Coordinates of C-alpha atoms in Angstrom, one line a residue:
X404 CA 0.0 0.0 0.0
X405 CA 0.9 3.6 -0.3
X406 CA 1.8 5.9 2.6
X407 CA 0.4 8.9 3.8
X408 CA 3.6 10.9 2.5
X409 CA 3.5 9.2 -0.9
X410 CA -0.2 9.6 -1.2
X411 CA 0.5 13.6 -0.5
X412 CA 3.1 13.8 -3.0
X413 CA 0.6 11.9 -5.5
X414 CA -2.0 14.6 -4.6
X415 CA 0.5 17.6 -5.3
X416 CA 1.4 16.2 -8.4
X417 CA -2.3 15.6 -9.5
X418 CA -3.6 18.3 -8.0
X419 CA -6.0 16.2 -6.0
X420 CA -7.4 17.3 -2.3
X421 CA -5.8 14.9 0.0
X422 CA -8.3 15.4 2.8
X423 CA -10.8 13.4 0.5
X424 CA -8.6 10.9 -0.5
X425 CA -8.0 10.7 3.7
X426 CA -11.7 10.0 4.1
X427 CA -11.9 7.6 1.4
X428 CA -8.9 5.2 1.3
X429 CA -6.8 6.0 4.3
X430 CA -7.6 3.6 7.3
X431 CA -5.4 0.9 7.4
X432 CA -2.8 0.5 10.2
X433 CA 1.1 -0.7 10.2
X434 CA 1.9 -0.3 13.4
X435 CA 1.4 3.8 13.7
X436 CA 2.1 3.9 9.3
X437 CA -1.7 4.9 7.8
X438 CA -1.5 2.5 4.6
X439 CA -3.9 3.4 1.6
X440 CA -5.4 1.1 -1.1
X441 CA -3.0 1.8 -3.9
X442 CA -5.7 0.9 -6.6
X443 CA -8.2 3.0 -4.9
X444 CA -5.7 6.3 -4.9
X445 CA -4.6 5.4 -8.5
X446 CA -8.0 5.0 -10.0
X447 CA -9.3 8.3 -8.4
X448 CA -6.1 10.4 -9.5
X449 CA -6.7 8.9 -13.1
X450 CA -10.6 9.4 -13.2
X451 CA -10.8 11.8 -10.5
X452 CA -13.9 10.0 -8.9
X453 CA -14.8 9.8 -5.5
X454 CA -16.2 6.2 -5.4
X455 CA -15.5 2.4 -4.5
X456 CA -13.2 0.9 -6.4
X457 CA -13.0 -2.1 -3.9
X458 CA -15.7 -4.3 -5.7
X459 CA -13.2 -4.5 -8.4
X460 CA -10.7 -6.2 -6.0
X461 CA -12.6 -7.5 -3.3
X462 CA -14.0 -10.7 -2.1
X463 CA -18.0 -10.0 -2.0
X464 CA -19.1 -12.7 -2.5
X465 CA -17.3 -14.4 0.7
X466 CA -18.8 -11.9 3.0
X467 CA -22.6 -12.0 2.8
X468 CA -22.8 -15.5 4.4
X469 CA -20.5 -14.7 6.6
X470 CA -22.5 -11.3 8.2
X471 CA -25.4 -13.5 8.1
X472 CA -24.2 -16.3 10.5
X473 CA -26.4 -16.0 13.4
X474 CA -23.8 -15.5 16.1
X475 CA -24.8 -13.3 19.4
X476 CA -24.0 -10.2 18.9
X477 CA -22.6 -9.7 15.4
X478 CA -25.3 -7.7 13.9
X479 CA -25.2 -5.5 16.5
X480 CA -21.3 -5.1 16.0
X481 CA -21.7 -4.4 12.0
X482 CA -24.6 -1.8 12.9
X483 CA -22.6 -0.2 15.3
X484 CA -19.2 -0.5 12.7
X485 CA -21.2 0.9 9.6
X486 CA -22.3 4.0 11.9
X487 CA -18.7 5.0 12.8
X488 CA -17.9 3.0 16.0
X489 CA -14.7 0.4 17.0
X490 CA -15.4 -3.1 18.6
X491 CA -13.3 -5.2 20.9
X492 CA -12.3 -8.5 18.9
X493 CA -10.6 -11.3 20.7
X494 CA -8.6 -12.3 17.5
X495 CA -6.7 -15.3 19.3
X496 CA -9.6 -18.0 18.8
X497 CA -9.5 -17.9 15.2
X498 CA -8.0 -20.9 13.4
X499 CA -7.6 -19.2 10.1
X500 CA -9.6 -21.2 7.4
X501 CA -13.1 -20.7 6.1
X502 CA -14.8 -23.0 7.3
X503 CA -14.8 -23.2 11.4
X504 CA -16.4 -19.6 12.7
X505 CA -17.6 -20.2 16.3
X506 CA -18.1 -16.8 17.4
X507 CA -18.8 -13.2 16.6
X508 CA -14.6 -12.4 16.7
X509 CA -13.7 -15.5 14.6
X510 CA -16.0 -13.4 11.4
X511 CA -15.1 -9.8 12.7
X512 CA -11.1 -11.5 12.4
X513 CA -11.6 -13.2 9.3
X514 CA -13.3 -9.4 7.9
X515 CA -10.1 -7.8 9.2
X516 CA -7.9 -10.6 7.1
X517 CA -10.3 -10.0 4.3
X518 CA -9.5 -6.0 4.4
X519 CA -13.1 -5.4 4.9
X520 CA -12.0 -4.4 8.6
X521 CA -9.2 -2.2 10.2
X522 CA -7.5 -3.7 13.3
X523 CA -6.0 -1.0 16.2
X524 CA -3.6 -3.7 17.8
X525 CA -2.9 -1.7 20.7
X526 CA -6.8 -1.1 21.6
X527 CA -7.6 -4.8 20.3
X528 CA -10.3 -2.9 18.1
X529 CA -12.1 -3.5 14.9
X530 CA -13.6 -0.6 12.6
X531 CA -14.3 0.1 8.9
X532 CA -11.5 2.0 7.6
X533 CA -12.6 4.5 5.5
X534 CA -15.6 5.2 3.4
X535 CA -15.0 3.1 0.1
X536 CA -15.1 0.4 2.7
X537 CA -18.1 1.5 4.4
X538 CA -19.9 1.9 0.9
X539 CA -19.2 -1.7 -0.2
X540 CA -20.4 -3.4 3.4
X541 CA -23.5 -1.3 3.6
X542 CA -24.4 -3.0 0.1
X543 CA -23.5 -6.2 1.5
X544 CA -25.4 -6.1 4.4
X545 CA -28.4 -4.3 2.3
X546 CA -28.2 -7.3 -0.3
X547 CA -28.9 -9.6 2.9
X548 CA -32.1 -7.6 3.5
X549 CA -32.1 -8.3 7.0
X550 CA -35.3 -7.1 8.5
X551 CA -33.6 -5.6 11.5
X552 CA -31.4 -3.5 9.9
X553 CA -34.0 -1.9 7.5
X554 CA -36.4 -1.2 10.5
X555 CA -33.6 0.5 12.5
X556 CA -32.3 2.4 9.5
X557 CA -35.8 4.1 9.5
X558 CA -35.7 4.9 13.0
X559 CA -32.4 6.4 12.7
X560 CA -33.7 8.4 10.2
X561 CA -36.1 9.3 11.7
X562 CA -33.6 10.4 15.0
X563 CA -31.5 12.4 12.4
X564 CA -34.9 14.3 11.3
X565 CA -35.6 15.1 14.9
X566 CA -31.9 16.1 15.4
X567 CA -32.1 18.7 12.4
X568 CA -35.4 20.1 13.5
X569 CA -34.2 20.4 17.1
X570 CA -36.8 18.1 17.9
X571 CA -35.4 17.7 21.9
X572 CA -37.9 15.4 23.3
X573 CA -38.2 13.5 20.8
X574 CA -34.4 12.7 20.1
X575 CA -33.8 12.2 24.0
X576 CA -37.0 9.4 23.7
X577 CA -35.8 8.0 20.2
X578 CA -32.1 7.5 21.4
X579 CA -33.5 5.0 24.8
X580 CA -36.0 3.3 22.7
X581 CA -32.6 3.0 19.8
X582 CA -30.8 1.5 23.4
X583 CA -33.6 -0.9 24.2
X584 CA -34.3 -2.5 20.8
X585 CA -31.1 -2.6 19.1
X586 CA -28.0 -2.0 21.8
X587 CA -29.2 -3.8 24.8
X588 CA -26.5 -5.6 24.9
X589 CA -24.2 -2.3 25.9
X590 CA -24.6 -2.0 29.5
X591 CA -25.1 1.7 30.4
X592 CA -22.5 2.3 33.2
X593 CA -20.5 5.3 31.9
X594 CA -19.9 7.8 28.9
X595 CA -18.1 5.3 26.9
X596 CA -21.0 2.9 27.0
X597 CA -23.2 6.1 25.6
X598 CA -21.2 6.9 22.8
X599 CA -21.3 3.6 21.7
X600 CA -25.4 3.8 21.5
X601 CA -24.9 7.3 20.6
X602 CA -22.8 5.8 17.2
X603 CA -25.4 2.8 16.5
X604 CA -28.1 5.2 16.8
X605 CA -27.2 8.0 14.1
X606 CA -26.6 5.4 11.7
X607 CA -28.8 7.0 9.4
X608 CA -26.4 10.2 9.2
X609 CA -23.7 8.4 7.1
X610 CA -25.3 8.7 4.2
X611 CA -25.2 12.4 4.7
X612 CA -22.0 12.8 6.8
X613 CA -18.6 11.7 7.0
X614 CA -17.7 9.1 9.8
X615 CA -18.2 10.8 13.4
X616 CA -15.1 12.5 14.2
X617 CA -14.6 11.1 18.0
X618 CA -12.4 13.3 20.2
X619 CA -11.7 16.4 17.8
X620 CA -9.2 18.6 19.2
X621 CA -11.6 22.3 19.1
X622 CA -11.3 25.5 20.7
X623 CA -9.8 24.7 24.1
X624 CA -10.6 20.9 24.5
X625 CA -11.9 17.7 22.7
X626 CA -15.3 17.3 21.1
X627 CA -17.0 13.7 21.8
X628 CA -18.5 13.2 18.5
X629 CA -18.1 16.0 15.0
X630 CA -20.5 15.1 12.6
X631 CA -19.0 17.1 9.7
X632 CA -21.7 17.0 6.0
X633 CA -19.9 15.3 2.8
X634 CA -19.4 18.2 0.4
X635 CA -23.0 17.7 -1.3
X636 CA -24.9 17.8 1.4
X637 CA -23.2 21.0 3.0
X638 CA -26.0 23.6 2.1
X639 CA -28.8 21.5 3.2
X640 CA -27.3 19.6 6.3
X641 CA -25.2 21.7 9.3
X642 CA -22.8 20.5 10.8
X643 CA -23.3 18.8 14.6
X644 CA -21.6 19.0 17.4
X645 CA -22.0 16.2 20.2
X646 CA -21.1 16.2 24.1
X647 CA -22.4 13.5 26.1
X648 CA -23.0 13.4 29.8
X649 CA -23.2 10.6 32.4
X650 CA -25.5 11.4 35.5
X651 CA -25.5 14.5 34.7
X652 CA -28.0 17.8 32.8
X653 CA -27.7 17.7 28.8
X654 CA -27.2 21.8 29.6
X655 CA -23.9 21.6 31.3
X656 CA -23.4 19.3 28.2
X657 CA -24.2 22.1 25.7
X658 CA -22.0 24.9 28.2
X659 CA -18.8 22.8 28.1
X660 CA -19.4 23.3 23.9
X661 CA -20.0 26.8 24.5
X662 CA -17.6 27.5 27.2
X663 CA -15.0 25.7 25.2
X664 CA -15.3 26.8 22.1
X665 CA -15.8 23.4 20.5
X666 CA -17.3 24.7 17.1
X667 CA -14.4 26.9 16.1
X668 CA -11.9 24.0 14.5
X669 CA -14.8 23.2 11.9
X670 CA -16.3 26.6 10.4
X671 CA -14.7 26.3 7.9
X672 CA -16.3 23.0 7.0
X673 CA -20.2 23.9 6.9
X674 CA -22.6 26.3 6.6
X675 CA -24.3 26.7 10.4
X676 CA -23.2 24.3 13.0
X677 CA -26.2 22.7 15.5
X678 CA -24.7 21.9 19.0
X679 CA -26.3 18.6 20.8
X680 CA -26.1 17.7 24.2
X681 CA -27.1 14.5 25.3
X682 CA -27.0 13.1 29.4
X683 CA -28.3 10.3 30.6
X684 CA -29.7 10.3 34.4
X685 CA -28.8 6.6 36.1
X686 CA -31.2 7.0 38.8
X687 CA -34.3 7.7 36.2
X688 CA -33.1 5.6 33.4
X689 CA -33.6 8.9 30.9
X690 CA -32.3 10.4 28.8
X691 CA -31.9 14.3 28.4
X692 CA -31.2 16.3 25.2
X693 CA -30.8 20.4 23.8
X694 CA -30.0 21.4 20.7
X695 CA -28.9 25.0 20.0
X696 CA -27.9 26.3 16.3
X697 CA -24.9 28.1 16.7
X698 CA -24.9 31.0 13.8
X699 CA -21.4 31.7 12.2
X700 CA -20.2 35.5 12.8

């Protein structure tokens, strides 16, 4: 594969944004080298097309039975990969053939051999790499037609509708009933465990947004989730900013973006920027939401 210094060079000399080609190809770990698809940057500096070129290349036909296996678990996982999120794999029980899968982390490992999965050895994590990837296991999955996922794609829709429309009570109801039908399994004990629902449920955003940005260094901290718009959807969708709180008021969620300037790093992205704070209260099992449009000067 090509590295991220030979893919910039490749952009100067084609005159080619690199931030896109980032977004598209990039993903891929060495150790802490980003590795791009060398087919994928080549055809897009030749065409200049944004688009899969994976399908070409890759193995499509192995993974549709394989995301279909009914192992606890592994739907849920791919939901919550496709929307932007990592998951834990235990890589050590695969026996590397084709043929003997007897868990969730044996298909998630055999994905990551495949390329259809990035692997962060030092967090022991698995996560689509970029959005070619992303494209071509959303088809996959769709071509399964599994029941589940096209109900919940419609309810996260729907969330994303309320979102826009600054909908509050209904995105604070939306995001428990998204918990209790589809993320159960995620045991609410802290703010990591609501991100991860946080992720699954805005599913529906990705085919309006680039992959959540987690942890964006802005103003004088780091954002929990920057949902920045793909560059044709720019005028018609803002933006979103994201702070989650655990146990404690979705407004001391929406201060901390305030206070900290957490919309500053990414004005220069969008067109008006909507600030989201979501808590969750352990003693009432709720959850709290605001939404405030934040107008740029």
């Amino acid at each position: 594969g090509f590295t991220e210094d030979e893919v910039r060079d490749i952009c100067d000399r084609y005159g080619r944004d690199f931030s896109q080609v980032e977004r598209w190809y990039d993903g891929y770990m060495l150790g802490d080298c980003h590795v791009y698809n060398p087919r994928a940057v080549v055809n897009y500096m030749l065409q200049g097309d944004l688009k899969s070129y994976w399908s070409e290349t890759g193995s499509y036909d192995v993974i549709v039975p394989l995301i279909n296996l009914d192992f606890d678990g592994l739907k849920t996982a791919i939901i919550q990969m496709l929307s932007g999120g990592e998951i834990k794999v235990n890589t050590g029980s695969f026996m590397n053939d084709t043929v003997s899968f007897k868990n969730k982390d044996d298909v998630l490992t055999y994905l990551v051999h495949l390329g259809y999965l990035g692997f962060d050895q030092k967090k022991s994590c698995a996560f689509i790499p970029n959005e070619e990837i992303r494209q071509e296991l959303t088809t996959a999955v769709e071509s399964t037609r599994w029941k589940e996922l096209i109900t919940f794609e419609n309810e996260s829709l729907f969330l994303l509708d309320a979102t826009l429309d600054m909908e509050n009570d209904i995105v604070a109801k939306m995001i428990g009933q998204i918990h209790d039908e589809y993320a159960s399994g995620i045991q609410y004990n802290n703010e990591n465990s609501l991100s991860s629902v946080l992720t699954i449920a805005y599913l529906g955003a990705m085919n309006y947004y680039f992959k959540p940005v987690r942890e964006l260094p802005t103003g004088r901290g780091f954002a929990d989730f920057v949902y920045i718009p793909k560059p044709e959807f720019a005028i018609d969708y803002p933006a979103m900013v994201v702070e989650l709180k655990w146990n404690k008021t979705a407004k001391t969620a929406i201060n901390q973006i305030r206070e900290k300037q957490y919309m500053k790093s990414i004005e220069q992205y969008t067109g008006n920027i909507l600030l989201v704070g979501i808590s969750y209260d352990k003693k009432t099992k709720k959850h709290q939401c605001i939404i405030e449009e934040y107008m740029k000067k």
